[in-house]
Amino acid sequence: MKKEMILKGDLCYSTTKDHMEFRKDAYLICRDGIITGVYDELPKQYKTFEILDFSGHLIVPGMTDLHVHAPQYAFRGMGMDMELLDWLNTHTFPEEAKYKDPAYASNAYELFTEDLKTSATTRACIFGTIHVPATLKLMELLNDAGICSYVGKVNMDRNSPDYLIEEGAFSSAEATSEWILAASGKFPHVKPILTPRFIPTCSDELMEKLRELQKLYDLPVQSHLSENQGEIDWVKELCPDARFYGDAYDRHGLFGKDVPTIMAHCVYSSAEEILRMKENGVYIAHCPQSNTNLSSGIAPVRTYLEHEMNIGLGTDVAGGPGLSMFKAIADAIQVSKLYWRLVDDSKKPLCMEEGFYLATKGGGSFFGNVGSFEDGYEADILVLDESRMRHPQNLTVKERLERFLYLADDRCVLHKFIEGRQIF
Ligand SMILES: [Zn+2]
């Protein structure tokens, strides 16, 4: 039997990258977890249906975090005065090594999952560690929480500390294969994604083996790209034949085209790299908080939007200190102003609609029809709570949303639905 769900409230959602609909006291109708219409008046055929009445509340699509490291959640907010490579060696690698212990991993991933569940995030692309049991545990917890996500067991077979490295390409690929088989078909909401950490930690031999696994199991890929100048110079040394950093992935068939691919950061992508990403349909995960904290720089998001590229937002925990996608939107707008002011005054700053698009429909499209209230989209829905943001004046729906993005934390999500399932 078909199952209808009707919500009433003040609806805000993107239709294109710079246009949003704001509908006060409107009705959102879903059928079997799919949006079937937005109406100002409830159509006659629904008059007898039960309505989830959230009048006076903002209702927005769920948000997609395109890049987040679950094992780094434990040390969020620490080492925020370091640059990338120092931060990895001081904080990240020692913490990630702890996930060899299944009891530690289970405890830490429970904390991560509980907080992700109450956040604005309805879809996420998540890095684990190199450890198979810990990564399977993370998938199980996310699946139980009902969060639609891709999770990756990380690959690292070179240039890594001896306490956090796989023995070689063969051993890394073997463990990855074991993990894929253990995960396949087990978690309805959580799917595996191949996750070479980044070029410096993955040998050519390992990348070739990952390509074989990619073809065998038809998996998507996530990694990091052109985040920091020191990292880019290092890749040049390691891969002298690659034309640019992204080419080092593309030469192994792990950079878009028939392989859905997310590359985090893309702060310093050259014109050639940008063109290749566009041609190959690579997704860019823009992570403004992380890029600021690790002194990486400012990604040229206006350029990516002008080129009609695939792009969304990531928190990049723990490069970013928290899971809030509202903050990611506000920060994306803020750093775009600095880019315009300090780097290139022909690249105008993002407007609110564009920031909102990146967090919803832009990143959501990696999962299909996700991140809008247009017909045919999956019913990922947030009901928001503005009660702690008191104000004396009348505001329009758009004004309320804008201040919400700047003032809210994740405790301001009152209800969350994913694929029409009520999470809370
Ligand atoms: Zn990252």
Coordinates of C-alpha atoms and ligand atoms in Angstrom, one line a residue:
M1 CA 0.0 0.0 0.0
K2 CA 1.2 3.5 -0.8
K3 CA 2.1 5.6 2.2
E4 CA 1.4 9.3 2.2
M5 CA 3.1 11.9 4.5
I6 CA 2.0 15.5 4.7
L7 CA 4.0 18.3 6.5
K8 CA 2.8 21.9 7.0
G9 CA 5.2 24.8 7.7
D10 CA 7.4 27.4 6.1
L11 CA 9.2 25.6 3.3
C12 CA 12.6 26.8 2.0
Y13 CA 14.4 24.9 -0.8
S14 CA 16.7 25.3 -3.8
T15 CA 15.5 24.8 -7.4
T16 CA 18.7 26.0 -9.1
K17 CA 22.1 26.9 -7.7
D18 CA 21.1 30.5 -7.2
H19 CA 17.3 30.4 -6.8
M20 CA 15.3 29.3 -3.8
E21 CA 11.6 28.9 -3.1
F22 CA 10.2 30.3 0.2
R23 CA 6.6 29.2 0.8
K24 CA 4.9 30.3 4.0
D25 CA 2.3 28.0 5.6
A26 CA 2.6 25.5 2.7
Y27 CA 2.1 21.8 2.5
L28 CA 4.8 19.3 1.6
I29 CA 3.4 16.0 0.3
C30 CA 5.5 12.8 0.1
R31 CA 4.5 9.3 -1.0
D32 CA 6.6 6.3 -0.1
G33 CA 9.5 8.5 0.9
I34 CA 9.5 10.6 -2.3
I35 CA 8.3 14.2 -2.6
T36 CA 5.2 14.5 -4.8
G37 CA 4.3 18.2 -4.4
V38 CA 4.4 21.5 -2.6
Y39 CA 1.1 23.3 -2.3
D40 CA -0.1 26.6 -0.8
E41 CA -3.6 25.1 -0.4
L42 CA -4.1 21.4 0.5
P43 CA -5.5 19.6 -2.6
K44 CA -9.0 18.1 -2.1
Q45 CA -7.8 14.5 -2.2
Y46 CA -5.7 14.9 0.9
K47 CA -8.3 16.6 3.0
T48 CA -8.9 13.5 5.1
F49 CA -5.2 12.7 5.6
E50 CA -3.3 13.3 8.9
I51 CA -1.1 16.4 8.7
L52 CA 2.2 16.8 10.6
D53 CA 1.5 20.4 11.5
F54 CA 4.7 22.4 12.0
S55 CA 3.1 25.8 11.4
G56 CA 5.5 28.6 12.3
H57 CA 8.6 26.4 11.8
L58 CA 11.1 26.5 9.0
I59 CA 11.2 23.2 7.0
V60 CA 14.2 22.6 4.8
P61 CA 15.8 19.7 2.9
G62 CA 18.3 17.5 4.8
M63 CA 21.9 18.4 4.3
T64 CA 24.8 16.4 2.8
D65 CA 28.2 16.4 4.4
L66 CA 30.4 15.4 1.5
H67 CA 33.6 15.0 3.5
V68 CA 34.0 14.0 7.1
H69 CA 36.4 11.8 9.1
A70 CA 34.6 9.8 11.8
P71 CA 37.8 8.8 13.8
Q72 CA 38.8 12.4 14.0
Y73 CA 35.7 13.4 15.8
A74 CA 37.3 12.4 19.1
F75 CA 39.9 15.2 18.9
R76 CA 37.8 17.9 17.2
G77 CA 38.8 21.4 18.3
M78 CA 42.5 20.4 19.0
G79 CA 45.6 21.5 17.0
M80 CA 43.7 24.2 15.2
D81 CA 46.8 26.4 15.1
M82 CA 48.8 23.9 12.9
E83 CA 49.2 23.4 9.2
L84 CA 48.0 20.2 7.4
L85 CA 51.1 18.0 7.5
D86 CA 52.1 18.9 11.1
W87 CA 48.5 18.5 12.2
L88 CA 48.4 15.0 10.6
N89 CA 51.5 13.9 12.4
T90 CA 50.7 15.4 15.8
H91 CA 47.0 14.7 16.2
T92 CA 45.5 12.7 13.4
F93 CA 47.7 9.7 12.9
P94 CA 48.2 9.0 16.6
E95 CA 44.4 9.1 17.2
E96 CA 43.5 7.1 14.1
A97 CA 46.0 4.3 15.3
K98 CA 43.8 3.8 18.3
Y99 CA 41.0 2.3 16.1
K100 CA 43.0 -0.9 15.9
D101 CA 41.4 -1.6 19.3
P102 CA 37.7 -2.6 18.5
A103 CA 36.6 -1.5 22.0
Y104 CA 38.0 2.0 21.6
A105 CA 36.6 2.3 18.1
S106 CA 33.2 1.1 19.2
N107 CA 33.0 3.7 22.0
A108 CA 34.4 6.6 19.9
Y109 CA 32.1 5.8 16.9
E110 CA 29.1 5.6 19.1
L111 CA 29.7 9.2 20.2
F112 CA 30.2 10.3 16.6
T113 CA 27.1 8.5 15.3
E114 CA 24.9 9.8 18.2
D115 CA 25.9 13.4 17.4
L116 CA 25.6 13.0 13.6
K117 CA 22.1 11.6 14.2
T118 CA 20.9 14.8 15.9
S119 CA 22.7 17.1 13.4
A120 CA 21.3 18.6 10.2
T121 CA 23.1 15.9 8.2
T122 CA 20.9 13.4 6.4
R123 CA 23.6 12.1 4.0
A124 CA 27.3 11.8 4.5
C125 CA 30.5 10.5 2.8
I126 CA 32.7 9.4 5.6
F127 CA 36.3 8.3 6.1
G128 CA 37.1 5.6 8.6
T129 CA 40.6 4.3 9.3
I130 CA 42.7 1.5 7.8
H131 CA 41.2 -1.0 10.3
V132 CA 38.5 -3.4 8.9
P133 CA 36.6 -4.3 12.2
A134 CA 36.4 -0.7 13.3
T135 CA 35.1 0.4 9.9
L136 CA 32.5 -2.3 9.9
K137 CA 31.4 -1.2 13.4
L138 CA 31.1 2.4 12.1
M139 CA 28.9 1.2 9.2
E140 CA 26.7 -0.8 11.6
L141 CA 26.2 2.1 13.9
L142 CA 25.3 4.5 11.1
N143 CA 22.9 2.0 9.6
D144 CA 21.2 1.5 13.0
A145 CA 20.9 5.3 13.2
G146 CA 19.3 5.3 9.7
I147 CA 21.7 7.8 8.2
C148 CA 22.2 7.2 4.5
S149 CA 26.0 7.3 4.0
Y150 CA 29.0 6.0 2.2
V151 CA 31.8 4.8 4.5
G152 CA 35.4 4.1 3.4
K153 CA 38.1 1.9 4.9
V154 CA 41.2 4.0 4.4
N155 CA 44.2 2.8 2.4
M156 CA 47.8 3.8 3.4
D157 CA 50.8 1.8 2.3
R158 CA 53.6 4.4 2.2
N159 CA 54.8 7.6 3.8
S160 CA 52.8 6.9 7.0
P161 CA 54.0 6.3 10.6
D162 CA 54.9 2.7 11.4
Y163 CA 52.0 2.6 13.9
L164 CA 49.5 3.5 11.1
I165 CA 50.4 1.8 7.9
E166 CA 49.5 -1.3 5.9
E167 CA 52.2 -3.7 5.1
G168 CA 52.2 -3.1 1.3
A169 CA 49.9 -2.8 -1.7
F170 CA 48.9 -6.5 -1.6
S171 CA 48.1 -6.5 2.1
S172 CA 46.1 -3.2 1.8
A173 CA 44.1 -4.5 -1.1
E174 CA 43.5 -7.8 0.6
A175 CA 42.1 -6.0 3.7
T176 CA 40.0 -3.8 1.5
S177 CA 38.6 -6.8 -0.4
E178 CA 37.8 -8.5 2.9
W179 CA 36.0 -5.3 4.2
I180 CA 33.9 -5.0 0.9
L181 CA 32.8 -8.6 1.1
A182 CA 31.9 -8.3 4.8
A183 CA 30.0 -5.0 4.2
S184 CA 28.2 -5.9 1.0
G185 CA 24.4 -6.2 1.3
K186 CA 24.6 -6.0 5.1
F187 CA 23.7 -2.4 5.7
P188 CA 20.7 -1.1 3.8
H189 CA 21.5 2.6 4.5
V190 CA 25.3 2.4 4.4
K191 CA 27.5 1.6 1.4
P192 CA 31.2 1.1 1.0
I193 CA 33.3 3.7 -0.9
L194 CA 37.0 3.2 -1.9
T195 CA 39.1 5.6 0.1
P196 CA 42.8 6.0 -0.8
R197 CA 43.8 8.5 1.9
F198 CA 45.6 10.7 -0.6
I199 CA 48.4 10.2 -3.2
P200 CA 51.3 10.6 -0.8
T201 CA 50.2 7.6 1.3
C202 CA 49.2 5.3 -1.6
S203 CA 51.8 3.6 -3.9
D204 CA 51.1 3.2 -7.7
E205 CA 50.8 -0.5 -7.1
L206 CA 48.1 0.0 -4.5
M207 CA 46.2 2.4 -6.7
E208 CA 46.2 -0.2 -9.5
K209 CA 44.8 -2.8 -7.1
L210 CA 42.1 -0.3 -5.9
R211 CA 41.1 0.2 -9.6
E212 CA 40.7 -3.6 -9.9
L213 CA 38.5 -3.6 -6.9
Q214 CA 36.6 -0.6 -8.2
K215 CA 35.8 -2.5 -11.4
L216 CA 35.0 -5.7 -9.7
Y217 CA 32.5 -4.2 -7.2
D218 CA 31.5 -1.0 -9.0
L219 CA 32.3 1.3 -6.1
P220 CA 32.6 5.1 -5.9
V221 CA 35.8 6.8 -4.7
Q222 CA 36.7 9.5 -2.2
S223 CA 40.0 11.2 -1.5
H224 CA 41.8 14.5 -1.1
L225 CA 43.1 16.9 -3.8
S226 CA 45.2 20.1 -3.9
E227 CA 44.6 21.1 -0.4
N228 CA 47.9 22.6 0.5
Q229 CA 51.0 23.8 -1.4
G230 CA 53.4 21.5 0.5
E231 CA 51.2 18.6 -0.3
I232 CA 51.1 19.5 -4.0
D233 CA 54.9 19.8 -4.2
W234 CA 55.2 16.4 -2.5
V235 CA 52.9 14.8 -5.1
K236 CA 55.0 16.3 -7.9
E237 CA 58.1 14.6 -6.4
L238 CA 56.3 11.2 -5.9
C239 CA 54.6 11.2 -9.3
P240 CA 56.9 13.0 -11.7
D241 CA 54.9 11.7 -14.7
A242 CA 51.6 13.0 -13.6
R243 CA 50.7 16.3 -15.3
F244 CA 49.0 17.6 -12.1
Y245 CA 47.8 16.2 -8.8
G246 CA 44.4 15.0 -10.1
D247 CA 46.2 13.3 -13.0
A248 CA 47.9 11.0 -10.4
Y249 CA 44.4 9.7 -9.6
D250 CA 43.1 9.7 -13.1
R251 CA 46.1 7.7 -14.4
H252 CA 44.7 4.8 -12.2
G253 CA 41.1 5.3 -13.3
L254 CA 40.1 6.7 -9.9
F255 CA 39.0 10.2 -10.9
G256 CA 35.4 10.4 -12.2
K257 CA 34.1 9.4 -15.6
D258 CA 32.4 6.1 -15.0
V259 CA 33.5 6.2 -11.3
P260 CA 31.5 8.5 -9.0
T261 CA 34.3 10.4 -7.3
I262 CA 34.5 13.0 -4.5
M263 CA 37.7 15.0 -4.0
A264 CA 37.9 17.1 -0.9
H265 CA 39.3 20.7 -0.9
C266 CA 40.6 21.6 -4.4
V267 CA 42.0 24.8 -3.0
Y268 CA 44.9 25.1 -5.5
S269 CA 43.6 23.2 -8.6
S270 CA 45.2 24.5 -11.8
A271 CA 43.2 25.4 -14.9
E272 CA 44.2 22.0 -16.3
E273 CA 43.1 20.1 -13.2
I274 CA 39.8 22.1 -13.1
L275 CA 39.1 21.2 -16.7
R276 CA 39.8 17.5 -16.1
M277 CA 37.5 17.5 -13.0
K278 CA 34.7 19.1 -15.1
E279 CA 35.1 16.7 -18.0
N280 CA 35.2 13.7 -15.6
G281 CA 32.3 15.0 -13.5
V282 CA 34.3 14.8 -10.3
Y283 CA 32.6 16.1 -7.2
I284 CA 34.3 18.8 -5.2
A285 CA 33.8 18.8 -1.4
H286 CA 34.4 22.4 -0.3
C287 CA 35.5 22.5 3.3
P288 CA 35.8 26.2 4.3
Q289 CA 36.3 25.6 8.1
S290 CA 39.1 23.1 7.6
N291 CA 40.8 25.2 4.9
T292 CA 40.8 28.1 7.4
N293 CA 41.9 26.2 10.5
L294 CA 44.8 24.3 8.7
S295 CA 45.8 27.6 6.9
S296 CA 45.3 25.8 3.6
G297 CA 43.7 28.7 1.7
I298 CA 40.4 29.5 0.0
A299 CA 39.0 27.3 -2.7
P300 CA 37.8 29.2 -5.8
V301 CA 34.1 28.2 -5.4
R302 CA 32.8 30.9 -7.7
T303 CA 35.0 29.5 -10.5
Y304 CA 33.6 26.0 -9.9
L305 CA 30.0 27.3 -9.9
E306 CA 30.7 29.3 -13.1
H307 CA 31.9 26.1 -14.8
E308 CA 28.7 24.3 -13.6
M309 CA 30.8 21.7 -11.8
N310 CA 29.6 19.2 -9.2
I311 CA 30.2 20.7 -5.8
G312 CA 28.9 20.5 -2.3
L313 CA 30.1 21.2 1.3
G314 CA 32.1 19.1 3.8
T315 CA 32.8 19.7 7.5
D316 CA 36.0 17.8 7.2
V317 CA 35.9 17.0 10.9
A318 CA 38.4 17.4 12.5
G319 CA 40.0 19.9 10.2
G320 CA 36.6 21.5 10.9
P321 CA 35.8 21.4 14.5
G322 CA 32.2 20.4 14.3
L323 CA 29.4 18.6 12.4
S324 CA 27.2 21.7 11.8
M325 CA 26.3 22.1 8.1
F326 CA 24.7 25.4 9.0
K327 CA 28.1 26.7 10.0
A328 CA 29.6 25.2 6.9
I329 CA 27.1 27.3 4.8
A330 CA 27.9 30.5 6.7
D331 CA 31.6 29.8 6.5
A332 CA 31.5 29.1 2.7
I333 CA 29.8 32.5 2.3
Q334 CA 32.4 34.3 4.6
V335 CA 35.5 32.8 2.9
S336 CA 34.1 33.6 -0.5
K337 CA 34.1 37.3 0.5
L338 CA 37.8 37.1 1.6
Y339 CA 38.6 35.4 -1.8
W340 CA 36.9 38.2 -3.6
R341 CA 38.5 40.9 -1.5
L342 CA 42.0 39.4 -1.2
V343 CA 42.6 37.1 -4.1
D344 CA 40.4 37.9 -7.2
D345 CA 37.9 40.7 -7.3
S346 CA 36.3 39.3 -10.4
K347 CA 34.9 36.4 -8.4
K348 CA 31.9 37.8 -6.6
P349 CA 31.1 36.3 -3.1
L350 CA 28.5 33.6 -2.7
C351 CA 25.0 34.7 -1.8
M352 CA 22.8 32.9 0.8
E353 CA 21.0 30.9 -1.9
E354 CA 24.3 29.6 -3.3
G355 CA 25.6 28.6 0.1
F356 CA 22.3 26.8 0.9
Y357 CA 22.4 25.1 -2.5
L358 CA 25.9 23.7 -1.9
A359 CA 24.8 22.1 1.4
T360 CA 21.6 20.6 0.0
K361 CA 21.0 20.0 -3.7
G362 CA 24.6 20.5 -4.7
G363 CA 26.2 17.8 -2.5
G364 CA 23.0 15.8 -2.3
S365 CA 23.1 15.1 -6.0
F366 CA 25.9 12.6 -5.3
F367 CA 23.2 10.4 -3.8
G368 CA 20.7 11.0 -6.7
N369 CA 17.6 13.1 -6.3
V370 CA 18.5 14.4 -2.9
G371 CA 18.5 17.9 -1.3
S372 CA 15.3 19.7 -2.6
F373 CA 11.6 19.6 -2.3
E374 CA 11.0 19.3 -6.0
D375 CA 8.8 16.5 -7.3
G376 CA 10.7 13.1 -7.3
Y377 CA 13.2 14.1 -4.6
E378 CA 13.8 11.8 -1.7
A379 CA 12.0 13.0 1.5
D380 CA 15.1 14.1 3.5
I381 CA 13.5 16.8 5.7
L382 CA 14.5 19.0 8.6
V383 CA 12.1 20.8 10.9
L384 CA 14.0 23.7 12.5
D385 CA 13.6 25.3 15.9
E386 CA 14.2 29.1 16.1
S387 CA 12.9 29.5 19.6
R388 CA 16.3 30.4 21.0
M389 CA 16.9 33.1 18.4
R390 CA 14.4 35.6 19.7
H391 CA 13.7 38.9 17.9
P392 CA 11.2 41.7 18.3
Q393 CA 10.4 42.5 14.6
N394 CA 8.5 40.7 11.8
L395 CA 10.7 38.8 9.5
T396 CA 10.1 37.1 6.1
V397 CA 10.7 33.4 5.7
K398 CA 13.9 34.2 3.8
E399 CA 15.2 36.5 6.5
R400 CA 14.4 33.9 9.2
L401 CA 16.4 31.2 7.2
E402 CA 19.3 33.5 6.7
R403 CA 19.7 34.3 10.4
F404 CA 19.1 30.7 11.3
L405 CA 22.2 29.7 9.2
Y406 CA 24.3 32.1 11.1
L407 CA 22.9 31.6 14.6
A408 CA 21.9 28.0 14.8
D409 CA 23.8 25.0 16.2
D410 CA 22.8 21.4 15.6
R411 CA 20.5 21.4 18.7
C412 CA 18.2 23.6 16.7
V413 CA 16.9 20.6 14.6
L414 CA 13.6 19.7 16.0
H415 CA 12.7 16.8 13.7
K416 CA 14.6 14.9 11.0
F417 CA 13.4 12.6 8.2
I418 CA 15.5 10.6 5.8
E419 CA 13.9 8.9 2.8
G420 CA 10.6 9.6 4.6
R421 CA 11.7 7.7 7.7
Q422 CA 11.4 9.8 10.9
I423 CA 14.8 9.7 12.6
F424 CA 13.5 11.8 15.6
Ligands
ZN1 ZN 39.8 15.2 4.9

